[in-house]
Amino acid sequence: MTCSRTVGVIGAGPAGLTAAYELAGQGVQVDVFEAGPKVGGMAGSFSLWGQVVDYGPHRFFSTDDRVNRVWHEVIGDDYDMVDRLTRIYYRRTFFDYPLKAMNALKGLGVGEAIACVASYGWQRLFPEKDESTFEGWVSNRFGKRLFRIFFKSYSEKLWGIPCRALDADFAAQRIKRFSLSEAIKAALLGARRITHKTLVDQFAYPTGGSGDLYDKMAEALVAAGGRLHLATPVRRVTFDTDGRPRIELGTGEVRTYDHVISSMPLTALVAGLNPPAEVAQCAARLRYRNTILAYLEVEGAGLFPDQWIYVHSPELRTGRITNFRNWLPSLCGQSRNTIVCLEYWCNDDDALWTMADGDVAALARREMAATGLTGGAGILNAHIVRVGKSYPVYGHGYRQNLAPVEAFLSRFPRLHAIGRYGAFKYNNQDHSILMGVLAAENIIAADGEDGHPPRHDLWQVNTDTDYQEAGRITDTGLQKAAP
Ligand SMILES: Cc1cc2nc3c(=O)[nH]c(=O)nc-3n(C[C@H](O)[C@H](O)[C@H](O)COP(=O)(O)OP(=O)(O)OC[C@H]3O[C@@H](n4cnc5c(N)ncnc54)[C@H](O)[C@@H]3O)c2cc1C
């Protein structure tokens, strides 16, 4: 099937690439412009010291059939199931993640546990009036003491703002419908109710790393006639006098399309469209947080069993440590060593963001040793990667700034903003894939007619979905039986 419509796609991460893959499969002429040298965006993979690693941990999970259809179609049989283990590390003690009330209270010791339950009781009697902030929302459900131990330090490392300045949206998305009393009830009743435990704790993962999915998707896109332009940054999007969108490349070249799908940072897209002053001001208030990934090659294997660990200890600057040895053996090649990755989060103007690689590596070596997780094993190598704008910051009231931006972009029915920084949504891969699928459906359904209302409201993806920290993987269709 061929189609005379033309679509330009900005960005070859999960969102843009999925949209292009879906459109090319329907015969639409697609051009994808990717600023970087390869596809996959933040969910890509790369080779390091004879092994394959991702940009931090990249677990894939979705209960959405549309997302899983794409995943299966592209990856075929090239994936395996990983038995998941992730824990919280706090002052040399490990706690279950997701947090389990009894495990947390036990790990803290009798005195602290009593203090935490008392603090929760106090909070029930005198709740915070303002639940619109992260601190208010979590404190009312867990008490101040547990909030300080299990939420405050990690969240402030990640977002770089006090929990009072963080929107409750973040909590509602990530720890929905949960409180200490419910957690204790679940712990007391739970043992009989929980079935299929092994299925709950598994996830499907490509044998060639998270990015394998996107490499294969790019191959399928090109095979279907799509054109992929790597190392081709887009400067901005403009419109011709007929309202058709134009992509202006970094080289100055301009190309006109029937539709443009953008997964470049929302703030940059809007700035290029010369918006009214009030929209420009709102867009300028939307902030992103950066990630620095410090990869260390540690001598030997068997350091710790988790795929990743959340580091809540306030004395350490790192917030998460991934152990790539515990994902799939196919990633480790012939190497006998372990690659761990320490994550650091910062703003553009923080000293850490511009710190020399050698200094970041030294910090990571020191902190890795301080956790005691290497057990004295030697650290052979270090490699630093910087990922800009990796987290849209849900600062308190951010929606008031996002809403006028969304309204402004809705004036352009032939321009579709999708993706994590592309739509300013705290997306996982599955949300970005879903946005790609729905953007493609909107374009096919619109049939090129202006004024045609979009079939799907893309701004609603990942605003009220259940956080899929645990779920029965059999429901997703991704379960793979043991050979
Ligand atoms: C440390 C870390 C851990 C994560 N862990 C998980 C996890 O466990 N599970 C999970 O599902 N997700 C995880 N994620 C999130 C996941 O990486 C993202 O949801 C996903 O990559 C978003 O896809 P996207 O296409 O929206 O954006 P991106 O992956 O950011 O892709 C956007 C692409 O657009 C390109 N681009 C930007 N500007 C331009 C321009 N001007 N011109 C041309 N191209 C441009 C970029 O180079 C990039 O390739 C994690 C992310 C991070 C940072």
Coordinates of C-alpha atoms and ligand atoms in Angstrom, one line a residue:
M1 CA 0.0 0.0 0.0
T2 CA 1.4 3.5 -0.8
C3 CA 0.1 6.8 0.2
S4 CA 0.9 10.3 -1.2
R5 CA 1.0 11.9 2.2
T6 CA 4.4 13.0 3.5
V7 CA 5.5 13.1 7.1
G8 CA 8.7 14.5 8.7
V9 CA 9.6 13.1 12.1
I10 CA 12.0 14.8 14.5
G11 CA 14.0 12.4 16.7
A12 CA 14.6 8.6 16.4
G13 CA 14.0 7.7 20.1
P14 CA 11.1 5.4 21.0
A15 CA 8.4 8.0 20.3
G16 CA 9.6 9.3 16.9
L17 CA 10.8 6.0 15.6
T18 CA 7.6 4.2 16.5
A19 CA 5.5 6.8 14.8
A20 CA 7.7 6.6 11.7
Y21 CA 7.6 2.8 11.7
E22 CA 3.8 2.7 11.9
L23 CA 3.4 5.3 9.2
A24 CA 5.9 3.6 6.8
G25 CA 4.1 0.3 7.3
Q26 CA 1.0 2.1 6.0
G27 CA 2.7 3.4 2.9
V28 CA 3.2 6.9 4.1
Q29 CA 6.4 8.6 2.9
V30 CA 8.4 9.3 6.1
D31 CA 11.7 11.2 6.7
V32 CA 13.2 10.8 10.2
F33 CA 15.7 13.4 11.3
E34 CA 17.9 12.4 14.3
A35 CA 20.4 14.7 15.8
G36 CA 22.6 11.9 17.2
P37 CA 24.7 9.3 15.4
K38 CA 22.3 6.4 16.2
V39 CA 18.7 5.5 17.0
G40 CA 17.0 4.7 20.3
G41 CA 17.5 8.0 22.1
M42 CA 17.7 7.6 25.9
A43 CA 16.6 4.0 25.5
G44 CA 19.5 3.0 23.2
S45 CA 22.4 0.7 24.0
F46 CA 26.1 0.8 23.3
S47 CA 29.2 -1.3 23.6
L48 CA 31.6 -0.8 26.5
W49 CA 34.7 -2.8 27.5
G50 CA 33.4 -5.9 25.5
Q51 CA 29.9 -5.7 26.9
V52 CA 26.6 -4.1 26.0
V53 CA 25.1 -1.5 28.3
D54 CA 22.0 0.9 28.4
Y55 CA 21.8 4.5 29.5
G56 CA 21.0 3.5 33.1
P57 CA 18.5 0.7 33.8
H58 CA 15.9 0.2 31.0
R59 CA 13.2 -2.3 32.0
F60 CA 10.4 -2.6 29.5
F61 CA 6.9 -3.1 30.8
S62 CA 3.4 -2.4 29.5
T63 CA -0.1 -3.8 29.9
D64 CA -1.2 -2.0 26.7
D65 CA -1.9 -4.3 23.8
R66 CA -1.1 -1.7 21.3
V67 CA 2.4 -1.2 22.7
N68 CA 3.0 -4.9 23.1
R69 CA 1.9 -5.6 19.6
V70 CA 4.6 -3.2 18.3
W71 CA 7.2 -4.7 20.7
H72 CA 6.5 -8.3 19.6
E73 CA 6.3 -7.4 15.9
V74 CA 9.7 -5.8 16.0
I75 CA 11.7 -7.9 18.5
G76 CA 10.4 -11.3 17.3
D77 CA 12.0 -14.0 19.4
D78 CA 15.1 -12.0 20.3
Y79 CA 14.3 -11.5 23.9
D80 CA 14.3 -13.2 27.3
M81 CA 12.7 -12.9 30.6
V82 CA 14.7 -11.3 33.4
D83 CA 13.9 -12.2 37.1
R84 CA 13.7 -8.8 38.6
L85 CA 15.4 -7.7 41.8
T86 CA 15.6 -4.0 42.8
R87 CA 16.1 -2.8 46.3
I88 CA 16.5 0.4 48.2
Y89 CA 19.9 1.0 49.8
Y90 CA 19.8 3.2 52.9
R91 CA 22.7 3.4 55.4
R92 CA 24.2 0.0 54.5
T93 CA 20.8 -1.8 54.8
F94 CA 18.7 -3.1 51.9
F95 CA 14.9 -2.7 51.7
D96 CA 12.4 -4.2 49.3
Y97 CA 11.4 -2.1 46.3
P98 CA 8.5 -1.5 45.8
L99 CA 8.5 -0.6 49.4
K100 CA 6.8 -3.2 51.7
A101 CA 5.7 -2.0 55.1
M102 CA 6.8 -4.9 57.2
N103 CA 10.1 -5.2 55.5
A104 CA 10.8 -1.5 55.9
L105 CA 9.8 -1.4 59.6
K106 CA 11.9 -4.6 60.2
G107 CA 14.9 -3.2 58.5
L108 CA 14.8 0.0 60.4
G109 CA 15.0 -1.7 63.8
V110 CA 12.4 -1.8 66.6
G111 CA 13.0 1.7 68.0
E112 CA 12.9 3.5 64.6
A113 CA 9.9 1.3 63.5
I114 CA 7.9 2.4 66.5
A115 CA 8.8 6.0 65.9
C116 CA 7.7 5.6 62.2
V117 CA 4.3 4.1 63.1
A118 CA 3.8 6.8 65.8
S119 CA 4.7 9.5 63.3
Y120 CA 2.1 8.0 60.9
G121 CA -0.5 8.0 63.7
W122 CA 0.3 11.7 64.4
Q123 CA -0.1 12.5 60.7
R124 CA -3.5 10.8 60.6
L125 CA -4.6 13.0 63.5
F126 CA -3.1 16.2 62.1
P127 CA -2.8 15.7 58.3
E128 CA -1.1 18.3 56.0
K129 CA -3.8 20.5 54.5
D130 CA -2.0 20.9 51.2
E131 CA -1.8 17.6 49.3
S132 CA -0.9 19.2 46.1
T133 CA 2.8 19.0 46.9
F134 CA 4.9 15.8 46.9
E135 CA 5.7 16.2 50.6
G136 CA 2.1 16.8 51.7
W137 CA 0.8 13.9 49.6
V138 CA 3.4 11.3 50.8
S139 CA 3.5 12.5 54.5
N140 CA -0.3 12.0 54.8
R141 CA 0.1 8.5 53.5
F142 CA 3.3 7.3 55.3
G143 CA 4.0 9.8 58.1
K144 CA 6.8 12.3 58.3
R145 CA 9.5 9.9 59.5
L146 CA 9.1 7.3 56.7
F147 CA 8.7 10.2 54.2
R148 CA 12.2 11.5 55.3
I149 CA 13.8 8.0 55.0
F150 CA 12.2 6.6 51.9
F151 CA 11.1 9.5 49.8
K152 CA 12.8 12.8 50.6
S153 CA 16.5 12.2 50.0
Y154 CA 16.0 10.2 46.8
S155 CA 13.4 12.6 45.4
E156 CA 15.5 15.7 46.2
K157 CA 18.6 14.1 44.5
L158 CA 16.5 13.3 41.4
W159 CA 14.6 16.5 41.1
G160 CA 17.0 19.0 42.7
I161 CA 14.2 20.9 44.4
P162 CA 12.7 20.5 47.9
C163 CA 9.8 18.0 48.1
R164 CA 7.5 21.0 49.0
A165 CA 8.2 22.4 45.6
L166 CA 7.6 19.1 43.8
D167 CA 4.1 18.5 42.4
A168 CA 2.1 15.6 43.8
D169 CA 1.6 14.4 40.2
F170 CA 4.9 12.7 40.5
A171 CA 3.7 10.8 43.6
A172 CA 0.3 10.1 42.2
Q173 CA 1.9 8.6 39.1
R174 CA 4.6 6.5 40.8
I175 CA 3.1 5.4 44.2
K176 CA -0.6 5.5 43.4
R177 CA -3.2 4.2 45.9
F178 CA -0.9 3.3 48.6
S179 CA -0.5 4.2 52.3
L180 CA 1.2 2.8 55.4
S181 CA -2.1 1.4 56.7
E182 CA -2.9 -0.3 53.4
A183 CA 0.6 -1.6 53.2
I184 CA 0.5 -3.1 56.6
K185 CA -2.9 -4.6 55.8
A186 CA -1.5 -6.0 52.6
A187 CA 1.5 -7.4 54.4
L188 CA -0.7 -9.1 57.0
L189 CA -3.2 -10.5 54.5
G190 CA -0.9 -10.6 51.5
A191 CA 0.8 -14.0 51.8
R192 CA -2.4 -15.8 51.0
R193 CA -3.5 -13.5 48.2
I194 CA -0.4 -13.1 46.2
T195 CA -0.1 -15.7 43.5
H196 CA 2.2 -16.0 40.4
K197 CA 4.9 -14.2 42.3
T198 CA 7.6 -15.2 39.8
L199 CA 5.5 -13.7 37.0
V200 CA 5.0 -10.5 38.9
D201 CA 8.8 -10.2 39.3
Q202 CA 9.8 -10.7 35.7
F203 CA 10.2 -8.5 32.7
A204 CA 10.9 -9.0 29.0
Y205 CA 14.2 -7.7 27.8
P206 CA 15.8 -7.8 24.3
T207 CA 18.8 -10.1 24.1
G208 CA 20.9 -7.3 22.5
G209 CA 20.0 -4.7 25.2
S210 CA 17.2 -2.1 25.4
G211 CA 18.4 -0.4 22.2
D212 CA 18.1 -3.7 20.2
L213 CA 14.4 -3.0 19.8
Y214 CA 15.0 0.4 18.2
D215 CA 17.9 -0.8 16.0
K216 CA 15.5 -3.5 14.6
M217 CA 12.7 -0.9 14.3
A218 CA 14.9 1.3 12.3
E219 CA 15.8 -1.6 10.0
A220 CA 12.1 -2.4 9.5
L221 CA 11.4 1.3 8.8
V222 CA 14.0 1.6 6.1
A223 CA 12.9 -1.8 4.6
A224 CA 9.4 -0.3 4.4
G225 CA 10.7 2.7 2.4
G226 CA 11.2 5.2 5.3
R227 CA 14.3 7.4 5.2
L228 CA 16.4 7.8 8.2
H229 CA 18.8 10.8 8.4
L230 CA 21.2 10.3 11.3
A231 CA 23.4 13.1 12.6
T232 CA 20.9 15.6 11.2
P233 CA 19.7 18.0 13.8
V234 CA 16.5 20.0 13.3
R235 CA 16.7 23.7 14.1
R236 CA 13.0 24.5 14.1
V237 CA 9.6 24.0 12.7
T238 CA 7.8 26.7 10.7
F239 CA 4.7 26.8 8.5
D240 CA 4.2 27.9 4.9
T241 CA 1.4 30.2 3.8
D242 CA -0.9 27.2 3.2
G243 CA -0.4 26.0 6.8
R244 CA 1.9 23.1 5.9
P245 CA 4.7 22.4 8.4
R246 CA 8.3 22.9 7.4
I247 CA 11.3 21.4 9.0
E248 CA 14.4 23.6 9.0
L249 CA 17.6 21.6 9.4
G250 CA 20.7 22.7 11.1
T251 CA 22.3 23.2 7.7
G252 CA 19.6 25.7 6.8
E253 CA 17.8 23.4 4.4
V254 CA 14.0 23.6 4.6
R255 CA 11.7 20.7 3.8
T256 CA 7.9 20.9 3.7
Y257 CA 5.6 18.0 4.7
D258 CA 1.9 17.3 5.1
H259 CA 2.5 16.6 8.8
V260 CA 5.4 16.9 11.2
I261 CA 5.8 14.8 14.4
S262 CA 8.2 16.3 16.9
S263 CA 10.0 14.5 19.8
M264 CA 12.6 17.3 20.2
P265 CA 12.4 19.2 23.5
L266 CA 9.0 20.8 23.8
T267 CA 10.6 24.1 25.0
A268 CA 12.8 24.3 21.9
L269 CA 9.9 23.4 19.5
V270 CA 7.8 26.2 21.0
A271 CA 10.6 28.8 21.0
G272 CA 11.1 28.1 17.2
L273 CA 7.4 28.8 16.5
N274 CA 7.6 32.5 17.7
P275 CA 4.7 32.1 20.2
P276 CA 2.8 34.9 21.9
A277 CA 4.8 36.4 24.8
E278 CA 2.7 34.7 27.6
V279 CA 3.1 31.3 26.0
A280 CA 6.9 31.9 25.6
Q281 CA 7.0 32.9 29.3
C282 CA 5.2 29.7 30.4
A283 CA 7.4 27.5 28.2
A284 CA 10.5 29.1 29.6
R285 CA 9.3 28.1 33.1
L286 CA 9.3 24.4 32.2
R287 CA 12.5 22.9 33.5
Y288 CA 14.4 19.7 32.6
R289 CA 16.9 17.8 34.8
N290 CA 20.1 16.3 33.4
T291 CA 21.6 12.9 34.1
I292 CA 25.3 12.0 34.4
L293 CA 26.0 8.3 34.0
A294 CA 29.3 7.1 35.5
Y295 CA 30.1 3.6 34.3
L296 CA 32.7 1.6 36.2
E297 CA 34.3 -1.7 35.2
V298 CA 34.7 -3.7 38.4
E299 CA 36.9 -6.8 38.6
G300 CA 35.0 -10.1 38.8
A301 CA 31.3 -10.9 38.9
G302 CA 28.7 -11.6 41.7
L303 CA 28.9 -8.2 43.4
F304 CA 25.2 -7.9 44.3
P305 CA 22.2 -9.6 42.8
D306 CA 20.0 -6.6 41.9
Q307 CA 19.6 -5.2 38.3
W308 CA 19.6 -1.8 40.0
I309 CA 19.5 -0.3 43.5
Y310 CA 17.9 3.0 44.6
V311 CA 20.4 4.8 46.8
H312 CA 18.5 6.7 49.5
S313 CA 21.4 7.3 51.8
P314 CA 21.7 11.2 51.9
E315 CA 25.5 11.1 52.4
L316 CA 25.9 9.7 48.8
R317 CA 25.2 11.9 45.8
T318 CA 24.4 9.1 43.5
G319 CA 20.7 8.1 43.4
R320 CA 20.8 4.8 41.6
I321 CA 23.3 2.1 40.8
T322 CA 22.8 -0.4 37.9
N323 CA 24.5 -3.7 37.7
F324 CA 24.6 -4.8 34.1
R325 CA 25.9 -8.2 34.9
N326 CA 22.4 -9.2 36.2
W327 CA 20.4 -8.4 33.1
L328 CA 21.1 -11.1 30.4
P329 CA 24.3 -13.2 29.9
S330 CA 24.1 -12.3 26.2
L331 CA 25.1 -8.7 27.0
C332 CA 28.4 -9.7 28.8
G333 CA 30.2 -11.2 25.9
Q334 CA 33.5 -12.9 27.0
S335 CA 34.1 -10.4 29.8
R336 CA 34.4 -11.8 33.3
N337 CA 34.0 -8.3 34.9
T338 CA 31.0 -6.3 36.0
I339 CA 29.9 -3.0 34.7
V340 CA 28.0 -0.8 37.2
C341 CA 26.5 2.6 36.4
L342 CA 26.1 5.3 39.0
E343 CA 23.5 8.0 38.2
Y344 CA 23.9 11.6 39.2
W345 CA 21.2 14.2 38.5
C346 CA 21.8 17.9 38.0
N347 CA 20.7 21.2 36.4
D348 CA 22.5 23.0 33.5
D349 CA 24.0 25.5 35.9
D350 CA 25.2 23.0 38.6
A351 CA 28.9 22.6 38.9
L352 CA 28.5 18.8 38.5
W353 CA 27.2 19.2 34.9
T354 CA 30.3 20.8 33.7
M355 CA 32.8 19.0 36.0
A356 CA 35.6 17.3 34.1
D357 CA 35.0 13.6 33.4
G358 CA 38.0 12.6 35.5
D359 CA 36.5 14.3 38.5
V360 CA 33.1 12.7 38.0
A361 CA 34.8 9.3 37.7
A362 CA 36.8 9.9 40.9
L363 CA 33.5 10.8 42.7
A364 CA 31.8 7.6 41.4
R365 CA 34.8 5.5 42.4
R366 CA 34.7 6.9 45.9
E367 CA 31.0 6.5 46.3
M368 CA 31.0 2.9 44.9
A369 CA 33.7 2.0 47.4
A370 CA 31.7 3.7 50.2
T371 CA 28.6 1.6 49.6
G372 CA 30.7 -1.5 50.3
L373 CA 29.0 -3.1 47.3
T374 CA 32.3 -3.9 45.5
G375 CA 33.5 -6.0 48.4
G376 CA 37.0 -4.6 47.9
A377 CA 37.2 -5.7 44.2
G378 CA 39.3 -3.4 42.0
I379 CA 37.8 -0.8 39.7
L380 CA 39.5 -1.1 36.3
N381 CA 38.0 1.6 34.2
A382 CA 35.6 4.5 34.2
H383 CA 33.5 6.1 31.4
I384 CA 31.2 9.1 31.7
V385 CA 28.1 9.8 29.7
R386 CA 26.0 13.0 29.9
V387 CA 22.3 12.9 29.0
G388 CA 20.7 16.4 28.8
K389 CA 17.1 17.1 29.6
S390 CA 16.5 13.5 30.7
Y391 CA 13.7 14.4 33.2
P392 CA 10.8 16.9 32.8
V393 CA 10.6 18.5 36.2
Y394 CA 7.1 18.3 37.7
G395 CA 7.7 21.4 39.8
H396 CA 4.7 22.4 41.9
G397 CA 2.1 23.9 39.6
Y398 CA 3.9 23.0 36.4
R399 CA 0.6 22.2 34.8
Q400 CA -0.3 25.9 34.8
N401 CA 2.7 26.5 32.6
L402 CA 2.2 23.5 30.4
A403 CA -1.5 24.1 29.7
P404 CA -1.0 27.3 27.7
V405 CA 1.8 25.6 25.7
E406 CA -0.5 22.7 24.9
A407 CA -3.3 25.1 23.9
F408 CA -0.9 27.0 21.7
L409 CA 0.3 23.8 19.9
S410 CA -3.2 22.6 19.5
R411 CA -3.7 25.5 17.0
F412 CA -1.5 23.5 14.6
P413 CA -3.3 20.3 13.6
R414 CA -0.5 19.2 11.3
L415 CA 2.1 19.4 14.0
H416 CA 2.2 16.6 16.6
A417 CA 4.4 16.9 19.8
I418 CA 5.1 13.5 21.4
G419 CA 7.7 11.9 23.7
R420 CA 9.4 12.4 27.1
Y421 CA 10.9 15.8 26.6
G422 CA 8.9 16.2 23.4
A423 CA 5.6 16.5 25.3
F424 CA 7.0 17.2 28.7
K425 CA 5.7 13.9 30.2
Y426 CA 7.6 11.7 32.6
N427 CA 7.4 8.9 30.1
N428 CA 8.8 5.4 30.2
Q429 CA 9.5 3.7 26.9
D430 CA 6.0 2.2 26.7
H431 CA 4.3 5.7 27.0
S432 CA 6.6 7.1 24.3
I433 CA 5.8 4.1 22.0
L434 CA 2.1 4.6 22.7
M435 CA 2.4 8.2 21.8
G436 CA 4.1 7.2 18.5
V437 CA 1.4 4.7 17.7
L438 CA -1.4 7.2 18.4
A439 CA 0.3 10.1 16.5
A440 CA 0.5 7.8 13.5
E441 CA -3.2 6.9 13.8
N442 CA -4.2 10.6 14.1
I443 CA -2.3 11.3 10.9
I444 CA -3.8 8.4 9.0
A445 CA -7.3 9.3 10.3
A446 CA -7.0 13.0 9.6
D447 CA -6.4 12.2 5.9
G448 CA -4.7 15.5 5.4
E449 CA -7.8 17.6 6.1
D450 CA -7.4 20.6 8.3
G451 CA -9.9 21.1 11.0
H452 CA -10.4 17.4 11.4
P453 CA -10.4 16.7 15.2
P454 CA -7.6 14.3 16.2
R455 CA -8.8 10.9 17.1
H456 CA -6.6 10.7 20.1
D457 CA -5.6 13.5 22.5
L458 CA -1.9 12.8 22.8
W459 CA -1.6 15.1 25.8
Q460 CA -3.6 12.6 27.8
V461 CA -1.1 9.7 27.4
N462 CA 0.6 9.1 30.7
T463 CA -1.3 11.6 32.7
D464 CA -3.5 9.2 34.6
T465 CA -2.2 5.7 33.8
D466 CA -1.4 3.3 36.7
Y467 CA 2.2 3.1 37.4
Q468 CA 3.2 -0.3 36.3
E469 CA 5.8 -1.2 38.9
A470 CA 4.3 -4.6 39.3
G471 CA 1.8 -6.4 37.2
R472 CA 1.1 -9.8 36.0
I473 CA 3.2 -10.1 33.0
T474 CA 0.9 -12.8 31.6
D475 CA -1.7 -10.1 31.0
T476 CA 0.7 -8.2 28.7
G477 CA 1.4 -11.0 26.3
L478 CA 5.2 -10.6 26.7
Q479 CA 5.7 -13.7 28.9
K480 CA 8.1 -16.1 27.3
A481 CA 8.0 -19.6 28.4
A482 CA 11.3 -21.2 29.6
P483 CA 12.8 -23.3 26.7
Ligands
LIG1 C1 18.6 6.9 33.4 C2 17.3 6.6 32.7 C3 16.7 5.4 33.1 C4 15.5 5.0 32.5 N1 14.9 3.8 32.8 C5 13.8 3.4 32.1 C6 13.2 2.1 32.4 O1 13.7 1.4 33.2 N2 12.1 1.8 31.7 C7 11.6 2.5 30.7 O2 10.6 2.1 30.0 N3 12.1 3.8 30.5 C8 13.1 4.2 31.2 N4 13.7 5.5 30.9 C9 12.9 6.4 30.0 C10 13.2 6.1 28.6 O3 14.5 6.2 28.3 C11 12.4 7.2 27.8 O4 11.0 7.1 28.2 C12 12.4 7.1 26.3 O5 13.7 7.0 25.8 C13 11.7 8.3 25.7 O6 11.7 8.2 24.4 P1 11.4 9.5 23.5 O7 11.5 9.1 22.1 O8 10.3 10.2 24.0 O9 12.7 10.4 23.8 P2 14.2 10.2 23.7 O10 14.6 8.8 24.0 O11 14.9 11.3 24.4 O12 14.5 10.4 22.1 C14 14.4 11.7 21.5 C15 15.3 11.7 20.3 O13 15.2 13.0 19.7 C16 16.5 13.4 19.3 N5 16.5 14.9 19.1 C17 16.3 15.8 20.1 N6 16.4 17.1 19.6 C18 16.5 16.9 18.3 C19 16.6 17.8 17.2 N7 16.5 19.2 17.4 N8 16.7 17.3 15.9 C20 16.8 16.0 15.7 N9 16.7 15.1 16.7 C21 16.6 15.5 18.0 C22 17.4 12.9 20.4 O14 18.8 12.9 19.9 C23 16.8 11.6 20.7 O15 17.4 10.5 20.0 C24 14.9 5.9 31.5 C25 15.5 7.1 31.2 C26 16.7 7.4 31.8 C27 17.3 8.8 31.5

